[in-house]
Short mmCIF file of C-alpha atoms in Angstrom, two decimals:
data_model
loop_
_atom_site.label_atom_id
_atom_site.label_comp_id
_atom_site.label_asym_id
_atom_site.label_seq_id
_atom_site.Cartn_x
_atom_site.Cartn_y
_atom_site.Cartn_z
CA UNK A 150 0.00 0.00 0.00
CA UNK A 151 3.38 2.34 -0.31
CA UNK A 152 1.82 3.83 -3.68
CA UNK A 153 -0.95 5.30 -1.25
CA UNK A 154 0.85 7.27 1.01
CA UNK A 155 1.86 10.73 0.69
CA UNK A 156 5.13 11.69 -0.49
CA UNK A 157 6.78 15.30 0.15
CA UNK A 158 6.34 15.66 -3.81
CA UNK A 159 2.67 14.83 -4.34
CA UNK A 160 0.24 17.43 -4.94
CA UNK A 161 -3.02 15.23 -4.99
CA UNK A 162 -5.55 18.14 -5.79
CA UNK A 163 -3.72 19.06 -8.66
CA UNK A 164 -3.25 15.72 -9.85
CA UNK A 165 -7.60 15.08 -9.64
CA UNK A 166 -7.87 18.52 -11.62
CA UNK A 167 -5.17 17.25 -14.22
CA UNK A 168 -7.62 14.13 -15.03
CA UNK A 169 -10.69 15.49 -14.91
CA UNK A 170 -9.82 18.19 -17.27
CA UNK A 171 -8.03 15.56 -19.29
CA UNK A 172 -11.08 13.68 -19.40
CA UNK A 173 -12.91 16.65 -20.72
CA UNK A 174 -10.05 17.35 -23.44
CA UNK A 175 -10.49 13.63 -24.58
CA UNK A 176 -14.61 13.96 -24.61
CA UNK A 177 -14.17 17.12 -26.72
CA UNK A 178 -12.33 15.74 -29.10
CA UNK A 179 -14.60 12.78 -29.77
CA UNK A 180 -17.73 15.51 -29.78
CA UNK A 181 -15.76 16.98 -31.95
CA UNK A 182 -15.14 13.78 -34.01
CA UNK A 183 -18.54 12.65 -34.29
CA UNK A 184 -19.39 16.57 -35.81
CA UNK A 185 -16.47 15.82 -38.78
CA UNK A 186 -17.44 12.34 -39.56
CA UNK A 187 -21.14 13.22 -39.99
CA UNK A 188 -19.33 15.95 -42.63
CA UNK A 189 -16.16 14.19 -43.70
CA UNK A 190 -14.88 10.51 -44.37
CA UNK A 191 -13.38 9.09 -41.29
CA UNK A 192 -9.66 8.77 -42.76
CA UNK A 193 -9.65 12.07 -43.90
CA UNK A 194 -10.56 13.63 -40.38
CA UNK A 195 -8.25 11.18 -38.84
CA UNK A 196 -4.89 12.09 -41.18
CA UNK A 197 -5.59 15.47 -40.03
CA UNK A 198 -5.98 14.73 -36.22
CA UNK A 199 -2.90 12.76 -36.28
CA UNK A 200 -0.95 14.58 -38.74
CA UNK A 201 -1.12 17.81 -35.79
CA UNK A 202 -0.25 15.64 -33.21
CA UNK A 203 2.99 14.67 -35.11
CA UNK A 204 4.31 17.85 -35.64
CA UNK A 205 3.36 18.97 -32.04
CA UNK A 206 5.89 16.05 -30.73
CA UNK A 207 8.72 17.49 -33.00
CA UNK A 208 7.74 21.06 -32.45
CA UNK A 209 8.06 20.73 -28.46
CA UNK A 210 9.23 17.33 -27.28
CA UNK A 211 11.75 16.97 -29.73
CA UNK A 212 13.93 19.67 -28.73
CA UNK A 213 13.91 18.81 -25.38
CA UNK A 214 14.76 15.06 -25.63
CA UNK A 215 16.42 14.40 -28.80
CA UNK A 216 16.31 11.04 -29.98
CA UNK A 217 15.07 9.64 -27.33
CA UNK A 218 11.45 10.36 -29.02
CA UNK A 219 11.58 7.17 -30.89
CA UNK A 220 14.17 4.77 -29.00
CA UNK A 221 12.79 1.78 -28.20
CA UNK A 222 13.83 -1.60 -27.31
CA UNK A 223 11.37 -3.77 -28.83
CA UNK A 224 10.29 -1.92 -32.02
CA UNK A 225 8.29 -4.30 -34.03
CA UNK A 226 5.81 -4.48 -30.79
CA UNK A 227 5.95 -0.85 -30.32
CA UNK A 228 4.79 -0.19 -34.07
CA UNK A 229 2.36 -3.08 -34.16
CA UNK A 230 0.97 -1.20 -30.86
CA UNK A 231 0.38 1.97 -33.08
CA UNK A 232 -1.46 0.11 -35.52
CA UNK A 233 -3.98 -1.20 -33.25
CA UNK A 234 -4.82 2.38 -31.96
CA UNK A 235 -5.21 3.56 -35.58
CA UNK A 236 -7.86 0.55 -36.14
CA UNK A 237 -9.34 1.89 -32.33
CA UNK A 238 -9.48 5.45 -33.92
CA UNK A 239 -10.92 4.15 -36.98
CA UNK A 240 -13.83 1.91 -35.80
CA UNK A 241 -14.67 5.11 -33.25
CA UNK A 242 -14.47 7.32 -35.61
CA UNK A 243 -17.06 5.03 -37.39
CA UNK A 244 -19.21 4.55 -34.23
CA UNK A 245 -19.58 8.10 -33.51
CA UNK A 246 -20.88 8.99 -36.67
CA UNK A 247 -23.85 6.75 -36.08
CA UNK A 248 -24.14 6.53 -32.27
CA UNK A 249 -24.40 9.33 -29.56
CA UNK A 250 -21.04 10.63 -28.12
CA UNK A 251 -21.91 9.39 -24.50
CA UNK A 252 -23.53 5.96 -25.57
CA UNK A 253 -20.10 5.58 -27.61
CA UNK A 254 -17.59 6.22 -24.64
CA UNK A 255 -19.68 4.17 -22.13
CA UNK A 256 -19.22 1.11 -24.57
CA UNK A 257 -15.41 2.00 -25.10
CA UNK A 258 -14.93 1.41 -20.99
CA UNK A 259 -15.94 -2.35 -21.24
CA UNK A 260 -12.31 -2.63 -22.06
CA UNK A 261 -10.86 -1.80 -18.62
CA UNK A 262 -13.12 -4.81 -17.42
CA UNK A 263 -11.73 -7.09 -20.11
CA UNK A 264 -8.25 -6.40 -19.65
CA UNK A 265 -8.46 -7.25 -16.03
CA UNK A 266 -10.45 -11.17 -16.94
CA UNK A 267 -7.42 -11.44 -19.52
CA UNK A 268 -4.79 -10.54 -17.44
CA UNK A 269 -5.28 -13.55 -15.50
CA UNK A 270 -4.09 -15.88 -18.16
CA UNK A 271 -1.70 -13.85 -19.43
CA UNK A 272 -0.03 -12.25 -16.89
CA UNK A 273 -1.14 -13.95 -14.10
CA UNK A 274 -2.84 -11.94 -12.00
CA UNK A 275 -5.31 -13.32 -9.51
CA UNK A 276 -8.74 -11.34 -9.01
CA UNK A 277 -10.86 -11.75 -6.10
CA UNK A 278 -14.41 -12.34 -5.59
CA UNK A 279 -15.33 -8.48 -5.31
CA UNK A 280 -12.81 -7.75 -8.45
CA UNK A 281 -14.74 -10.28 -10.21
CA UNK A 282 -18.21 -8.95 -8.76
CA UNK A 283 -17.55 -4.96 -10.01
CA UNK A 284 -16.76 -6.55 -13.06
CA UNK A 285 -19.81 -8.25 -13.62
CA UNK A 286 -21.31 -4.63 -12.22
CA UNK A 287 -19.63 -3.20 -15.07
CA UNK A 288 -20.31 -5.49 -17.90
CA UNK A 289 -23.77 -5.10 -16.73
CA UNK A 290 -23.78 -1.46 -17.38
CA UNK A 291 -22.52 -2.09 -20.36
CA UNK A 292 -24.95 -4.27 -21.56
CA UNK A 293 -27.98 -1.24 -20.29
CA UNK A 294 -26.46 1.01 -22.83
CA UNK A 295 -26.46 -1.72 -25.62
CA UNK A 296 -29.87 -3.00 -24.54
CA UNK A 297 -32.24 -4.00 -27.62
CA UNK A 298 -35.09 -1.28 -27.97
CA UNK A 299 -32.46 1.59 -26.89
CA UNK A 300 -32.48 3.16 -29.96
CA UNK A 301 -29.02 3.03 -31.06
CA UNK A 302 -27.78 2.25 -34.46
CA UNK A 303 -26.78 -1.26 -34.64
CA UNK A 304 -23.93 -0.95 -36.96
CA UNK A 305 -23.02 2.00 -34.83
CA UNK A 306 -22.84 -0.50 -31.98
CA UNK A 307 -20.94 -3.22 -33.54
CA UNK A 308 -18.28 -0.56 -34.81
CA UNK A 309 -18.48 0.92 -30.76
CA UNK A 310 -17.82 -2.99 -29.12
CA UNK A 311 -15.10 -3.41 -32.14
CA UNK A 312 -13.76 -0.49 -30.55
CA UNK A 313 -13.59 -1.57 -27.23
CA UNK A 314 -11.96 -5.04 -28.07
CA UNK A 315 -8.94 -3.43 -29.81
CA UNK A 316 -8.37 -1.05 -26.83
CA UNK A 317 -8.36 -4.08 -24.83
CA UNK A 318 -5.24 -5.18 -27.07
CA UNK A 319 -3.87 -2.23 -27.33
CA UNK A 320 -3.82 -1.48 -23.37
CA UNK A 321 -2.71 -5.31 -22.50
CA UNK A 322 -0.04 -4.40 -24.88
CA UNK A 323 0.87 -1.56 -22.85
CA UNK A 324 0.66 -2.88 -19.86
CA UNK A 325 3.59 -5.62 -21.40
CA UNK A 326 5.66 -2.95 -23.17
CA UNK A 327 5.57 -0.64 -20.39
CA UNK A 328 8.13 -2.73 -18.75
CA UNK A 329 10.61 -1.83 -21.54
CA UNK A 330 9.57 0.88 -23.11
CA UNK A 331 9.28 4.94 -22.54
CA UNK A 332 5.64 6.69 -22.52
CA UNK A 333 7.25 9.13 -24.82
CA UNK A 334 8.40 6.97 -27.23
CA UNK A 335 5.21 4.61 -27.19
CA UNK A 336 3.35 7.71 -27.96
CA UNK A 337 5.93 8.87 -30.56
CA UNK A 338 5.36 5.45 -32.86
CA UNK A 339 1.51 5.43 -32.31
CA UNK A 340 1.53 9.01 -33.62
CA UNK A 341 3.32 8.46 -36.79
CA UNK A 342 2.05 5.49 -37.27
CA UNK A 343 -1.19 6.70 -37.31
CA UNK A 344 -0.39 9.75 -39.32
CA UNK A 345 0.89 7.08 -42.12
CA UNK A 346 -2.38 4.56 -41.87
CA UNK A 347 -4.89 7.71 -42.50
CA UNK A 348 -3.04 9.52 -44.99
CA UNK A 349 -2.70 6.19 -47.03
CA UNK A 350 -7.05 5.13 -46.11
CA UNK A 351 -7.32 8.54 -46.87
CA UNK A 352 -6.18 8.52 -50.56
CA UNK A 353 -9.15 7.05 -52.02
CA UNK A 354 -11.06 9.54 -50.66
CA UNK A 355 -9.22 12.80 -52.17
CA UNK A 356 -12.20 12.79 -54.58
CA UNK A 357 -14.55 13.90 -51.96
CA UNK A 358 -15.20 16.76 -49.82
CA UNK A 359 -12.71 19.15 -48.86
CA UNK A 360 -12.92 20.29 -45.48
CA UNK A 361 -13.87 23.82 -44.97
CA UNK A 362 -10.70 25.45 -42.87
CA UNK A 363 -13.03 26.20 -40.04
CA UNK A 364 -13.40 22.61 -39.79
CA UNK A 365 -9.72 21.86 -40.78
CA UNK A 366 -9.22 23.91 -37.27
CA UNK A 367 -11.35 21.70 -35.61
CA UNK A 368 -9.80 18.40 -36.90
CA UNK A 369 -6.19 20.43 -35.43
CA UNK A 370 -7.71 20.64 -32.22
CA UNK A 371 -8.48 17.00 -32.29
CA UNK A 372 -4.95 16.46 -32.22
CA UNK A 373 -4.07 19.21 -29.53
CA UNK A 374 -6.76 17.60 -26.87
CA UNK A 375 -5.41 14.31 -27.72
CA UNK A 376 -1.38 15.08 -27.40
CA UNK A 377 -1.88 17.27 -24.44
CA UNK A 378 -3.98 14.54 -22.49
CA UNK A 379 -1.40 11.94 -22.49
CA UNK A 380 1.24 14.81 -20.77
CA UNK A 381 -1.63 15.45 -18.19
CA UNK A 382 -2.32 12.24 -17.78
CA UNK A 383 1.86 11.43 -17.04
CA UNK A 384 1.96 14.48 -15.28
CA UNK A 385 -0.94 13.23 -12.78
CA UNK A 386 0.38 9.94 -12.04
CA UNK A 387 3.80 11.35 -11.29
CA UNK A 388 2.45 13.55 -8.39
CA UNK A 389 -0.19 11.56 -6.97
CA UNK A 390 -0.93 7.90 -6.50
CA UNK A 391 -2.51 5.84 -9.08
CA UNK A 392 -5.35 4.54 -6.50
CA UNK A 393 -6.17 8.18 -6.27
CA UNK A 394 -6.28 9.26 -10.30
CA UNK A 395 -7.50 6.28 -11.83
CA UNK A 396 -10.88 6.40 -10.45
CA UNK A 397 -11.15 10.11 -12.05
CA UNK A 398 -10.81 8.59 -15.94
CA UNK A 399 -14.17 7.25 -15.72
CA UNK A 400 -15.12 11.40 -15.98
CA UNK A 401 -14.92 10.90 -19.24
CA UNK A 402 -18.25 9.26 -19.68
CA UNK A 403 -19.71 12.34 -17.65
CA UNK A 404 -18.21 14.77 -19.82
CA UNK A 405 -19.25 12.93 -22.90
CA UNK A 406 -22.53 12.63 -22.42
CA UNK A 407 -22.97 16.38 -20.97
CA UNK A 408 -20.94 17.53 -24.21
CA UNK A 409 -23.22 15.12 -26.25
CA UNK A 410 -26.23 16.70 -24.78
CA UNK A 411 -24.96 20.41 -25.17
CA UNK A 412 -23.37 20.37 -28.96
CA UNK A 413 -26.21 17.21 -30.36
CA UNK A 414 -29.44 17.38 -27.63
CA UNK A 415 -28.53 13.56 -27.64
CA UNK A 416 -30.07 13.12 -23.82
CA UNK A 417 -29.30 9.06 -22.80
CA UNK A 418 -32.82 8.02 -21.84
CA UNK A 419 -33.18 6.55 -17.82
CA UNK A 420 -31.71 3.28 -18.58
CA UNK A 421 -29.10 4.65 -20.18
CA UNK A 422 -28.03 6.75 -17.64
CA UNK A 423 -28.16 3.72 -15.03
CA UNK A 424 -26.01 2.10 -17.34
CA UNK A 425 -23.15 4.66 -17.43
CA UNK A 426 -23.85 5.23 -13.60
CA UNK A 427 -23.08 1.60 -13.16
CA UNK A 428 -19.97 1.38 -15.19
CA UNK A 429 -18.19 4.52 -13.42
CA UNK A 430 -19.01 2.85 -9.92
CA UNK A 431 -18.01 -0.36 -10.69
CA UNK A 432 -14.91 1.18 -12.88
CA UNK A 433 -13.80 3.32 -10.18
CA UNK A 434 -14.35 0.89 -7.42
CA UNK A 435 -11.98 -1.32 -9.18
CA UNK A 436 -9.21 1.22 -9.64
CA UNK A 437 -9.46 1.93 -5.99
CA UNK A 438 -9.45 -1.36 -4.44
CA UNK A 439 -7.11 -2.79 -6.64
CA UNK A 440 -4.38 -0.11 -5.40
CA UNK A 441 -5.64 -0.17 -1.82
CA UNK A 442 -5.46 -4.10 -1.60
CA UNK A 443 -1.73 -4.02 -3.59
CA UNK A 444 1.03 -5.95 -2.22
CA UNK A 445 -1.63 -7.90 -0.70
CA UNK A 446 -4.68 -9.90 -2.27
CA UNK A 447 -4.82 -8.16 -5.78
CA UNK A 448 -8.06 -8.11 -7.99
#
């Protein structure tokens, strides 16, 4: 329980403000997502999101650390990382087009809950009865939001759970690379590679469209929200313990279906709402207990 205990360089309250209005950055951009791929083809809005996040790592990181942007032990896995969060950024970029913004992200956090069942067999973690109940809480919430009858687009949904089972790749493979490899440089690779897979998916799409500069802006600020939240999100867990930040990602259902609400008038209807109220308990229950119980029974 050592990570839980304050240290002289932990500033907890700043660390909570960090995520939350990380959170919000990351719900902005995908309200701002589903708003260009109800205009634009999905690769095309993409190339530019990731194109601005490129040159913001070699306009500010770059200079600072060199070449220790890209240095990475085990390559291959780094890069085949990258891919899978261009396919994550694809399908969502699908499933927001056809599917509220808050409906979308609820459906995205069954991942957290899968990672943890498949880290048993593959890294072998043990879980314990209440890890495997707020699991069950979760994946119940889940299922509310997907429920037949509420109204959501059913190819919308398929592209949404697609979604969610390549983030659960993509995070078990950063959970395993993490032991080897730099945030920055993980980061770095899943940037450019995603800047490559949309500009190429983009190309038969040059026919089409061209986005209005207004909109070209927006697509920027896709990439701004998205770079900057991964330096909060360091930042956070460097000053303040990871059983005290983790909880806060599950804001980022709140803040997508307020932002949903606001910019679309998409309201979740009552069992919705239970749903996404049942994921961020059961979500942030986990990330708690799972800290609090560390070095002892884990879940």
């Amino acid at each position: 329980m050592t990570d839980s205990l304050p240290q002289p360089n932990q500033r907890p309250l700043l660390a909570i403000m960090l995520v939350a209005v990380t959170t919000l950055f990351f719900a902005a951009a995908d309200t701002i997502g589903k708003e260009m791929a109800m205009k634009y083809p999905v690769p095309v809005m993409q190339a530019i999101r990731y194109l601005a996040s490129t040159v913001l790592l070699f306009a500010f990181v770059y200079p600072k650390i060199g070449a220790r942007l890209w240095q990475t032990q085990k390559t291959k896995q780094v890069m085949f990382r990258g891919l899978l969060l261009s396919f994550a950024s694809l399908t969502m970029g699908h499933a927001l087009r056809l599917i509220p913004v808050g409906e979308a992200v609820s459906i995205l956090y069954l991942s957290p809950f899968a990672v943890m069942a498949l880290a048993v067999p593959l890294f072998g973690e043990k879980v314990s009865p209440l890890g495997w109940f707020l699991a069950v809480l979760g994946f119940s919430g889940v299922l509310l939001v997907l429920r037949p009858g509420g109204g959501l687009d059913p190819v919308g949904v398929i592209y949404a759970v697609v979604n969610a089972g390549i983030a659960t790749a993509f995070h078990l493979m950063t959970r395993s690379l993490s032991k080897t490899e730099s945030a920055i440089a993980m980061l770095f690779y899943a940037t450019i590679n995603g800047a490559a897979f949309f500009v190429l998916t983009s190309i038969p799409h040059l026919s089409g469209p061209v986005p209005a500069l207004f909109d070209i802006g927006l697509m920027v600020l896709m990439g701004l929200f998205a770079t900057l939240g991964h330096f909060f999100f360091a930042a956070a867990y460097k000053i303040a313990p990871a059983s005290l930040v983790a909880p806060i990602n599950y804001m980022h259902i709140v803040w997508a279906a307020v932002l949903g609400w606001l910019v679309f008038n998409h309201l979740p209807d009552r069992v919705s709402v239970f749903g996404m109220a049942l994921i961020i308990v059961a979500g942030a229950a986990l990330a708690l207990n799972a800290h609090y119980v560390k070095g002892r029974t884990k879940i």
